[in-house]
Amino acid sequence: MKYAKLTLCSEYKTGEIDRRVFGSFIEHLGRAVYGGIYEPGHPAADENGFRTDVAALIKELGVPLVRYPGGNFVSGYNWEDGIGPAHLRPRRLELAWGTTEPNTFGTDEFLRWCAFLGIEPMMAVNLGTGTPDGARRLVEYCNHPGGTYYSDLRKKNGTEKPYGVKLWCLGNEMDGTWQMGHKDAAEYGRAAAEAAKLMKWTDPSIETVLCGSSGWGMSTFGDWEATTLDIAYDHVDYVSMHQYHGNGDDYLENFLAKGVETEGFIKSVIASLDFVQGKRRSKKRIDVSFDEWNVWYHSHGAEFEKWCEAPHILEDIYNFADALVVGTMMNAILRHADRVKIACLAQLVNVIAPIMTENGGRAWKQTIYYPFYFASRYAGGTSLLTLSDTSKYDTKWYSDVPDVDMSAVMSEDGNELAIFAVNRDLKDAITLEAKLLEFDGFAVTKHIALEGNDPEDINTADEQKVSPVEKELPQLDGMQLKAKLSPMSWNMIVLRRIK
Ligand code: AHR
């Protein structure tokens, strides 16, 4: 018999949810920038070339933070190529992805786009082919008020006031041999410490993110975190982690279980950070920046013409099953709200993204848009301890996979409770039985679900085959909530205080 039991108490809290966990990512890669957020000449483009149709979808998605400009791209990027009059900017071979970078969009365009959307920028500096000096010059360009070479250059380029960029990534995936300027842990730890030191001397108000392992499968995982963090401890505030789930063998039960790896990876990263804190007997705690996460496998092996501009690469078209896995990854992030303070769905537009566009044409929502959208809309406030007991299953990779994956969030004012639940079972509906302690006066106001689709169903510009449905409201009897979760479904149940 399949079952899912949950106990929630308004007093049992995991931690405050930092809004930055609903962040995303734009890299100079494929059509993320060119043909994605920026397309001068498009009928919906404004005077800056920003696509307003895409901007409207991003606003609706509720993304408060965007990481930029990479990704692998940043490890070969000279930010000075991307400033000043556009016609004078150099065209460059872009070695991370084998394309040509026209540099017509750069730091100023990105930061103006962020201001236009009310989004907080998270900038990455080049610590692959770049230097600590290049990094501190960029901070001066962005954040220094004026009266120096780089701050005055920003003014000359049209932005009088400093941008005040607060969050800075110290390179990208520096443990990976695929990275331009890849380094071993000691080399990277020293480069990152020096860069962060100079950047913070330039602007002491900034926060920095050290590159953790680019994946849980890296043989260096753990040692990398311990070594780099020990060297850079005094100069950094967060350590990054990246995770993408693939679906190599089309074994659906296994694929739907992949969120358990997200849970395991987050816990392991936290353990590695706390190990260094303990070893140093430090009072300073380092938190997690999960700054690339998603499902990614549909576009593997796709071919494109080498050195062309803005090719169609990494354009995964997501299906219904992918949306469920994204829902479980989001749940894992919410369950660890006390330590995961930043998270970026990678990426935002066209490149492994919730939003797709046609060059010169329409923009639309992929299946994975929806679990993210509802979390960013309803999961603000306090993450509650999810004391759960569910039936379980085994796959060839995982054992004891919960049939139902859950998270729960209480709004800041304490008047709303949102429960997120993914039923992984392919055939059976499962009744979620939740005991709600200290929620007197609450009533159920919503049950939204993604359900009833074939795992392979996708969305296109013409048809939103996978989209949310409003369900009949679940029963609430005293403190006992009973909600039917359809087989293979993502669900959000909302309760509000009515007296
Ligand atoms: O998001 C796509 C790529 O995945 C990024 O450039 C890199 O950081 C990661 O390996």
Coordinates of C-alpha atoms and ligand atoms in Angstrom, one line a residue:
M1 CA 0.0 0.0 0.0
K2 CA 1.5 3.4 -1.0
Y3 CA 1.3 6.1 1.5
A4 CA 2.6 9.6 2.3
K5 CA 2.4 11.1 5.8
L6 CA 3.6 14.5 6.8
T7 CA 3.7 16.4 10.1
L8 CA 4.1 20.2 10.0
C9 CA 4.2 22.6 12.9
S10 CA 4.3 26.3 12.5
E11 CA 6.9 26.3 15.3
Y12 CA 9.2 23.7 13.7
K13 CA 11.3 25.8 11.3
T14 CA 14.3 25.0 9.1
G15 CA 15.1 28.5 8.3
E16 CA 14.2 31.7 6.4
I17 CA 14.1 31.3 2.7
D18 CA 16.5 33.8 1.0
R19 CA 14.7 35.1 -2.1
R20 CA 18.0 34.6 -4.0
V21 CA 17.3 30.9 -4.2
F22 CA 14.9 31.7 -7.0
G23 CA 17.8 33.0 -9.1
S24 CA 18.7 32.1 -12.6
F25 CA 21.6 32.3 -15.0
I26 CA 22.4 34.0 -18.4
E27 CA 25.7 33.0 -20.1
H28 CA 27.1 34.1 -23.4
L29 CA 26.2 30.8 -24.8
G30 CA 24.1 29.9 -27.8
R31 CA 21.0 32.1 -27.9
A32 CA 20.8 33.0 -24.2
V33 CA 21.9 36.6 -24.8
Y34 CA 21.6 37.1 -28.6
G35 CA 18.2 36.1 -29.7
G36 CA 17.2 35.5 -26.1
I37 CA 17.1 38.5 -23.8
Y38 CA 18.6 40.8 -26.4
E39 CA 17.6 41.1 -30.0
P40 CA 17.7 44.6 -31.5
G41 CA 15.3 44.8 -34.4
H42 CA 12.9 42.3 -32.9
P43 CA 9.3 43.7 -33.0
A44 CA 9.1 43.5 -29.2
A45 CA 12.6 44.9 -28.5
D46 CA 12.9 48.3 -26.7
E47 CA 15.3 51.1 -27.6
N48 CA 18.1 49.1 -25.8
G49 CA 17.4 45.9 -27.8
F50 CA 16.0 44.2 -24.8
R51 CA 13.1 41.8 -25.8
T52 CA 10.1 43.0 -23.7
D53 CA 8.2 39.8 -24.5
V54 CA 11.0 37.8 -22.9
A55 CA 11.3 40.3 -20.0
A56 CA 7.6 39.9 -19.3
L57 CA 8.0 36.1 -18.9
I58 CA 11.0 36.5 -16.7
K59 CA 9.1 39.0 -14.5
E60 CA 6.2 36.6 -14.3
L61 CA 8.6 33.8 -13.4
G62 CA 9.6 35.8 -10.4
V63 CA 13.4 35.7 -10.8
P64 CA 15.1 38.1 -8.3
L65 CA 18.8 37.4 -9.2
V66 CA 20.7 36.5 -12.4
R67 CA 24.2 35.2 -12.6
Y68 CA 26.3 36.4 -15.6
P69 CA 28.3 36.1 -18.0
G70 CA 29.2 32.5 -17.4
G71 CA 29.6 29.6 -17.0
N72 CA 32.5 28.2 -19.0
F73 CA 32.4 31.4 -21.1
V74 CA 33.7 33.6 -18.2
S75 CA 37.0 31.7 -18.0
G76 CA 38.2 33.2 -21.3
Y77 CA 36.4 36.5 -21.2
N78 CA 38.1 39.9 -21.1
W79 CA 35.3 42.1 -19.7
E80 CA 37.0 45.2 -21.3
D81 CA 36.1 43.8 -24.7
G82 CA 32.4 44.3 -23.8
I83 CA 32.3 48.0 -22.9
G84 CA 32.4 51.3 -24.8
P85 CA 31.0 52.1 -28.2
A86 CA 29.6 48.8 -29.7
H87 CA 31.1 49.3 -33.1
L88 CA 34.6 49.5 -31.6
R89 CA 34.3 46.3 -29.6
P90 CA 36.4 43.3 -30.8
R91 CA 34.9 40.1 -32.2
R92 CA 36.6 37.2 -30.5
L93 CA 36.9 33.5 -30.9
E94 CA 35.0 32.0 -27.9
L95 CA 36.8 28.8 -26.9
A96 CA 34.5 27.4 -24.3
W97 CA 31.7 26.7 -26.8
G98 CA 33.5 27.1 -30.2
T99 CA 31.6 30.1 -31.4
T100 CA 32.3 33.8 -32.2
E101 CA 31.5 36.4 -29.6
P102 CA 30.6 39.8 -31.1
N103 CA 30.7 41.6 -27.7
T104 CA 27.8 43.9 -28.7
F105 CA 26.3 43.0 -25.3
G106 CA 28.5 43.4 -22.3
T107 CA 28.7 44.5 -18.7
D108 CA 26.8 47.8 -19.1
E109 CA 24.1 46.2 -21.2
F110 CA 23.6 43.4 -18.7
L111 CA 23.5 45.7 -15.7
R112 CA 21.0 48.0 -17.5
W113 CA 18.9 45.0 -18.3
C114 CA 18.9 44.0 -14.6
A115 CA 17.9 47.5 -13.6
F116 CA 15.1 47.4 -16.2
L117 CA 13.8 44.2 -14.8
G118 CA 14.5 45.0 -11.1
I119 CA 16.8 42.0 -10.9
E120 CA 19.9 41.7 -8.7
P121 CA 23.0 40.9 -10.7
M122 CA 25.5 38.2 -9.7
M123 CA 28.6 38.8 -11.6
A124 CA 31.4 36.2 -12.3
V125 CA 35.0 37.2 -12.8
N126 CA 37.5 35.4 -15.0
L127 CA 39.9 33.4 -12.9
G128 CA 40.8 31.0 -15.7
T129 CA 42.8 33.1 -18.2
G130 CA 42.1 36.2 -16.1
T131 CA 43.9 37.6 -13.1
P132 CA 43.0 39.0 -9.7
D133 CA 43.9 42.4 -11.1
G134 CA 41.4 42.1 -13.9
A135 CA 38.8 41.1 -11.3
R136 CA 39.4 44.1 -9.1
R137 CA 39.3 46.4 -12.1
L138 CA 35.9 45.2 -12.9
V139 CA 34.7 45.9 -9.4
E140 CA 36.1 49.4 -9.7
Y141 CA 34.3 49.9 -13.0
C142 CA 31.0 48.7 -11.6
N143 CA 31.0 49.9 -8.0
H144 CA 33.4 52.8 -7.4
P145 CA 31.6 56.2 -7.3
G146 CA 34.1 58.1 -9.5
G147 CA 37.4 60.0 -9.8
T148 CA 39.5 57.0 -10.9
Y149 CA 40.3 55.5 -14.3
Y150 CA 37.7 52.7 -14.3
S151 CA 34.9 54.5 -12.5
D152 CA 35.3 57.4 -14.8
L153 CA 35.3 55.1 -17.8
R154 CA 31.9 53.8 -16.6
K155 CA 30.6 57.4 -16.6
K156 CA 32.0 58.0 -20.0
N157 CA 30.2 54.9 -21.2
G158 CA 26.9 56.4 -20.0
T159 CA 26.4 55.3 -16.4
E160 CA 26.9 58.0 -13.9
K161 CA 26.0 56.2 -10.7
P162 CA 27.8 53.0 -9.5
Y163 CA 25.9 49.9 -10.2
G164 CA 26.6 48.5 -6.7
V165 CA 26.9 44.9 -7.7
K166 CA 27.0 43.0 -4.4
L167 CA 27.5 39.4 -5.3
W168 CA 30.6 38.1 -7.2
C169 CA 31.6 34.6 -8.3
L170 CA 35.3 33.9 -8.2
G171 CA 35.5 32.1 -11.5
N172 CA 33.5 29.1 -12.7
E173 CA 34.0 25.3 -12.2
M174 CA 37.7 25.7 -11.8
D175 CA 38.0 22.0 -10.9
G176 CA 37.1 21.0 -14.4
T177 CA 39.7 20.2 -17.0
W178 CA 37.3 21.5 -19.6
Q179 CA 37.7 25.0 -18.1
M180 CA 40.0 27.5 -19.7
G181 CA 42.8 28.0 -17.2
H182 CA 41.8 25.0 -15.1
K183 CA 43.7 24.9 -11.8
D184 CA 44.3 22.4 -9.1
A185 CA 42.8 23.1 -5.7
A186 CA 45.9 24.9 -4.2
E187 CA 46.4 27.0 -7.3
Y188 CA 42.8 28.0 -7.4
G189 CA 42.5 28.6 -3.7
R190 CA 45.3 31.1 -3.8
A191 CA 44.0 32.8 -7.0
A192 CA 40.6 33.1 -5.5
A193 CA 41.8 34.4 -2.2
E194 CA 43.9 37.1 -3.8
A195 CA 41.2 38.1 -6.2
A196 CA 38.6 38.3 -3.4
K197 CA 41.0 40.2 -1.2
L198 CA 41.6 42.9 -3.9
M199 CA 37.9 43.0 -4.9
K200 CA 36.8 43.5 -1.3
W201 CA 39.5 46.1 -0.7
T202 CA 38.0 47.9 -3.8
D203 CA 34.5 47.6 -2.3
P204 CA 34.2 46.2 1.2
S205 CA 30.4 45.8 0.9
I206 CA 30.6 42.9 -1.7
E207 CA 30.1 39.2 -1.1
T208 CA 32.1 36.5 -2.9
V209 CA 31.4 33.0 -4.0
L210 CA 34.2 30.4 -4.1
C211 CA 34.0 27.7 -6.8
G212 CA 33.1 24.4 -5.2
S213 CA 33.1 21.2 -7.2
S214 CA 31.4 21.3 -10.5
G215 CA 29.6 18.1 -9.8
W216 CA 29.2 15.5 -7.1
G217 CA 30.8 12.9 -9.4
M218 CA 34.1 14.8 -9.5
S219 CA 36.8 12.6 -8.1
T220 CA 38.2 15.6 -6.3
F221 CA 34.9 16.4 -4.5
G222 CA 35.4 17.0 -0.8
D223 CA 39.2 17.5 -1.0
W224 CA 38.6 20.4 -3.4
E225 CA 36.2 22.1 -1.0
A226 CA 38.5 21.4 2.0
T227 CA 41.7 22.7 0.3
T228 CA 40.3 25.8 -1.5
L229 CA 38.1 26.9 1.3
D230 CA 40.9 26.6 3.9
I231 CA 43.1 28.9 1.8
A232 CA 40.4 31.4 0.9
Y233 CA 38.3 31.2 4.1
D234 CA 38.8 34.8 5.3
H235 CA 37.9 36.3 1.9
V236 CA 34.7 34.4 0.8
D237 CA 31.1 34.1 1.9
Y238 CA 29.7 31.2 -0.1
V239 CA 30.9 28.1 -1.9
S240 CA 29.2 27.1 -5.1
M241 CA 27.8 23.7 -6.2
H242 CA 26.5 22.7 -9.6
Q243 CA 24.2 19.8 -10.5
Y244 CA 22.5 18.7 -13.7
H245 CA 20.5 15.6 -14.0
G246 CA 20.6 13.5 -17.1
N247 CA 18.4 10.7 -18.3
G248 CA 20.8 8.4 -20.1
D249 CA 18.9 5.1 -20.2
D250 CA 15.2 6.2 -20.3
Y251 CA 14.5 4.3 -17.1
L252 CA 11.7 6.5 -15.8
E253 CA 11.5 5.3 -12.2
N254 CA 15.2 6.0 -11.9
F255 CA 15.1 9.4 -13.6
L256 CA 12.3 10.5 -11.3
A257 CA 14.4 9.5 -8.3
K258 CA 17.3 11.8 -9.2
G259 CA 16.2 14.5 -6.6
V260 CA 17.6 12.2 -3.9
E261 CA 21.0 13.0 -5.4
T262 CA 20.3 16.7 -5.0
E263 CA 19.5 16.1 -1.4
G264 CA 22.6 14.0 -0.9
F265 CA 24.9 16.5 -2.7
I266 CA 23.6 19.5 -0.7
K267 CA 24.2 17.6 2.6
S268 CA 27.7 16.6 1.5
V269 CA 28.6 20.2 0.5
I270 CA 27.4 21.5 3.8
A271 CA 29.4 18.9 5.6
S272 CA 32.5 19.8 3.7
L273 CA 32.1 23.5 4.5
D274 CA 31.4 22.8 8.2
F275 CA 34.5 20.5 8.3
V276 CA 36.7 23.5 7.3
Q277 CA 34.9 25.8 9.8
G278 CA 35.4 23.2 12.6
K279 CA 39.1 22.6 11.6
R280 CA 39.7 26.4 11.8
R281 CA 37.7 26.8 15.0
S282 CA 36.1 29.7 13.2
K283 CA 33.0 31.6 14.2
K284 CA 32.3 32.5 10.5
R285 CA 29.9 30.2 8.8
I286 CA 30.1 29.6 5.0
D287 CA 26.8 29.0 3.2
V288 CA 26.0 27.4 -0.1
S289 CA 25.4 29.0 -3.5
F290 CA 23.8 26.3 -5.7
D291 CA 24.4 28.5 -8.7
E292 CA 23.7 26.0 -11.5
W293 CA 21.0 23.4 -11.3
N294 CA 18.6 21.8 -13.7
V295 CA 17.9 18.8 -15.9
W296 CA 20.1 18.7 -19.0
Y297 CA 20.3 15.8 -21.5
H298 CA 18.1 16.4 -24.6
S299 CA 20.5 18.5 -26.5
H300 CA 23.7 16.4 -25.9
G301 CA 25.5 15.7 -29.2
A302 CA 23.6 18.4 -31.1
E303 CA 25.8 19.7 -33.9
F304 CA 26.3 23.3 -35.1
E305 CA 28.6 25.2 -37.4
K306 CA 31.9 25.9 -35.6
W307 CA 32.6 29.6 -34.9
C308 CA 29.2 30.9 -35.9
E309 CA 27.4 33.5 -33.8
A310 CA 24.6 32.6 -31.4
P311 CA 23.9 29.0 -32.6
H312 CA 21.1 26.9 -31.4
I313 CA 23.0 25.0 -28.8
L314 CA 22.0 23.4 -25.5
E315 CA 18.4 24.0 -26.5
D316 CA 16.8 21.2 -24.5
I317 CA 13.1 20.9 -25.1
Y318 CA 11.8 19.7 -21.8
N319 CA 9.1 17.2 -21.2
F320 CA 6.6 16.5 -18.4
A321 CA 9.0 14.1 -16.6
D322 CA 11.7 16.8 -16.5
A323 CA 9.3 19.2 -14.8
L324 CA 8.7 16.6 -12.1
V325 CA 12.5 16.2 -11.5
V326 CA 12.9 20.0 -11.4
G327 CA 10.1 20.1 -8.8
T328 CA 12.0 17.6 -6.6
M329 CA 15.2 19.6 -7.0
M330 CA 13.4 22.8 -5.9
N331 CA 12.0 20.9 -2.9
A332 CA 15.5 19.9 -1.9
I333 CA 16.6 23.5 -2.1
L334 CA 13.7 24.7 0.0
R335 CA 14.3 21.9 2.6
H336 CA 17.8 23.3 3.1
A337 CA 16.8 27.0 3.3
D338 CA 19.0 27.4 6.4
R339 CA 22.2 26.8 4.4
V340 CA 21.4 27.2 0.7
K341 CA 21.2 31.0 0.4
I342 CA 21.6 31.4 -3.4
A343 CA 20.4 29.1 -6.2
C344 CA 20.3 29.7 -9.9
L345 CA 18.2 27.6 -12.3
A346 CA 20.6 27.1 -15.2
Q347 CA 19.8 28.7 -17.4
L348 CA 17.0 31.3 -18.1
V349 CA 16.4 31.7 -21.8
N350 CA 16.9 29.2 -24.7
V351 CA 19.9 27.5 -23.2
I352 CA 18.7 24.6 -21.0
A353 CA 16.0 27.1 -20.0
P354 CA 12.4 27.5 -18.8
I355 CA 11.8 30.2 -21.5
M356 CA 12.3 29.6 -25.3
T357 CA 12.3 32.1 -28.1
E358 CA 12.2 32.2 -31.9
N359 CA 14.6 34.6 -33.5
G360 CA 12.3 37.5 -34.6
G361 CA 9.3 35.6 -33.3
R362 CA 7.5 34.3 -30.3
A363 CA 8.6 33.4 -26.7
W364 CA 7.0 30.6 -24.7
K365 CA 7.1 28.6 -21.5
Q366 CA 8.7 25.2 -21.2
T367 CA 7.4 22.5 -18.9
I368 CA 10.0 23.3 -16.2
Y369 CA 8.8 26.9 -16.0
Y370 CA 5.8 25.8 -13.8
P371 CA 7.3 24.2 -10.7
F372 CA 9.8 27.0 -10.5
Y373 CA 7.1 29.7 -11.0
F374 CA 4.9 28.4 -8.2
A375 CA 7.8 28.1 -5.8
S376 CA 9.1 31.6 -6.5
R377 CA 5.5 32.9 -6.1
Y378 CA 4.4 30.9 -3.0
A379 CA 7.6 29.8 -1.2
G380 CA 8.5 33.0 0.4
G381 CA 9.0 33.1 4.1
T382 CA 10.1 30.2 6.4
S383 CA 10.9 26.7 5.3
L384 CA 9.2 24.3 7.8
L385 CA 10.7 21.0 8.9
T386 CA 9.1 18.3 6.8
L387 CA 8.7 15.4 9.1
S388 CA 7.6 12.8 6.6
D389 CA 7.1 9.1 6.3
T390 CA 6.2 7.7 2.8
S391 CA 6.3 4.3 1.1
K392 CA 9.5 3.9 -0.8
Y393 CA 10.9 2.2 -3.9
D394 CA 14.3 1.0 -5.3
T395 CA 15.8 1.5 -8.7
K396 CA 19.1 0.2 -10.1
W397 CA 20.8 3.3 -8.8
Y398 CA 18.9 4.3 -5.7
S399 CA 17.3 2.6 -2.8
D400 CA 14.6 3.8 -0.5
V401 CA 13.4 6.5 -2.8
P402 CA 10.3 8.2 -1.2
D403 CA 7.2 7.8 -3.4
V404 CA 6.3 11.3 -2.5
D405 CA 8.9 14.2 -2.2
M406 CA 7.8 17.2 -0.2
S407 CA 8.6 20.6 1.1
A408 CA 6.6 23.2 3.0
V409 CA 6.8 27.0 3.5
M410 CA 5.0 29.4 5.8
S411 CA 4.7 33.0 4.5
E412 CA 6.5 35.8 6.3
D413 CA 3.3 37.0 8.0
G414 CA 2.5 33.5 9.1
N415 CA -0.9 33.6 7.4
E416 CA -0.2 31.2 4.5
L417 CA 1.2 27.7 4.2
A418 CA 2.3 26.2 0.9
I419 CA 3.0 22.4 0.6
F420 CA 4.9 21.2 -2.5
A421 CA 4.6 17.5 -3.2
V422 CA 5.7 15.3 -6.2
N423 CA 4.2 11.9 -6.5
R424 CA 6.8 9.8 -8.3
D425 CA 4.7 6.7 -8.6
L426 CA 4.0 6.0 -12.3
K427 CA 0.6 4.3 -11.8
D428 CA -0.9 5.0 -8.4
A429 CA -2.5 8.0 -6.9
I430 CA -1.3 8.5 -3.3
T431 CA -3.2 10.2 -0.5
L432 CA -1.1 12.7 1.3
E433 CA -2.1 12.7 5.0
A434 CA -0.7 15.8 6.7
K435 CA -1.0 16.6 10.4
L436 CA -0.9 20.4 10.7
L437 CA 0.1 21.5 14.2
E438 CA -0.5 25.1 15.3
F439 CA -2.4 26.0 12.2
D440 CA -5.7 26.7 13.8
G441 CA -8.0 29.0 11.8
F442 CA -6.5 27.9 8.4
A443 CA -8.5 26.7 5.4
V444 CA -7.4 25.2 2.1
T445 CA -7.5 27.7 -0.7
K446 CA -5.7 26.1 -3.6
H447 CA -4.6 22.8 -5.0
I448 CA -2.6 23.3 -8.3
A449 CA -1.1 20.3 -10.1
L450 CA 0.9 19.3 -13.1
E451 CA -0.6 15.9 -13.9
G452 CA -2.3 13.7 -16.5
N453 CA 0.5 14.1 -19.1
D454 CA 2.5 11.5 -20.9
P455 CA 6.1 11.7 -19.6
E456 CA 7.3 12.8 -23.0
D457 CA 4.8 15.6 -23.5
I458 CA 6.4 18.9 -24.3
N459 CA 5.3 22.5 -24.8
T460 CA 5.8 24.5 -28.0
A461 CA 5.2 28.0 -29.1
D462 CA 1.8 26.8 -30.4
E463 CA 0.7 24.6 -27.5
Q464 CA 1.1 24.5 -23.7
K465 CA 0.4 20.8 -23.4
V466 CA 2.0 20.7 -20.0
S467 CA 0.4 23.4 -17.8
P468 CA -1.0 23.7 -14.3
V469 CA -4.6 22.7 -13.5
E470 CA -6.7 23.8 -10.5
K471 CA -7.9 20.8 -8.5
E472 CA -10.8 20.3 -6.2
L473 CA -9.8 21.5 -2.8
P474 CA -8.5 18.8 -0.4
Q475 CA -10.3 18.0 2.8
L476 CA -9.2 19.6 6.1
D477 CA -10.7 18.1 9.2
G478 CA -9.4 19.8 12.3
M479 CA -5.7 19.4 11.9
Q480 CA -5.8 16.6 9.4
L481 CA -5.4 17.4 5.7
K482 CA -6.0 14.7 3.1
A483 CA -5.0 15.4 -0.5
K484 CA -5.1 13.1 -3.4
L485 CA -1.9 13.3 -5.5
S486 CA -2.4 11.8 -9.0
P487 CA 0.2 9.4 -10.3
M488 CA 3.2 11.2 -11.7
S489 CA 2.3 14.6 -10.5
W490 CA 3.7 17.8 -9.1
N491 CA 1.3 19.5 -6.6
M492 CA 1.0 22.7 -4.6
I493 CA -1.5 22.9 -1.8
V494 CA -2.1 26.3 -0.2
L495 CA -3.8 27.0 3.1
R496 CA -4.6 30.5 4.4
R497 CA -5.6 31.8 7.8
I498 CA -9.3 32.8 7.7
K499 CA -9.8 33.5 11.4
Ligands
AHR1 O1 25.2 25.9 -18.0 C1 26.0 25.3 -19.0 C2 27.4 25.0 -18.5 O2 27.4 24.0 -17.5 C3 28.1 26.1 -17.9 O3 28.8 27.0 -18.8 C4 29.1 25.4 -17.0 O4 29.4 26.2 -15.8 C5 28.5 24.1 -16.7 O5 29.3 23.1 -16.9

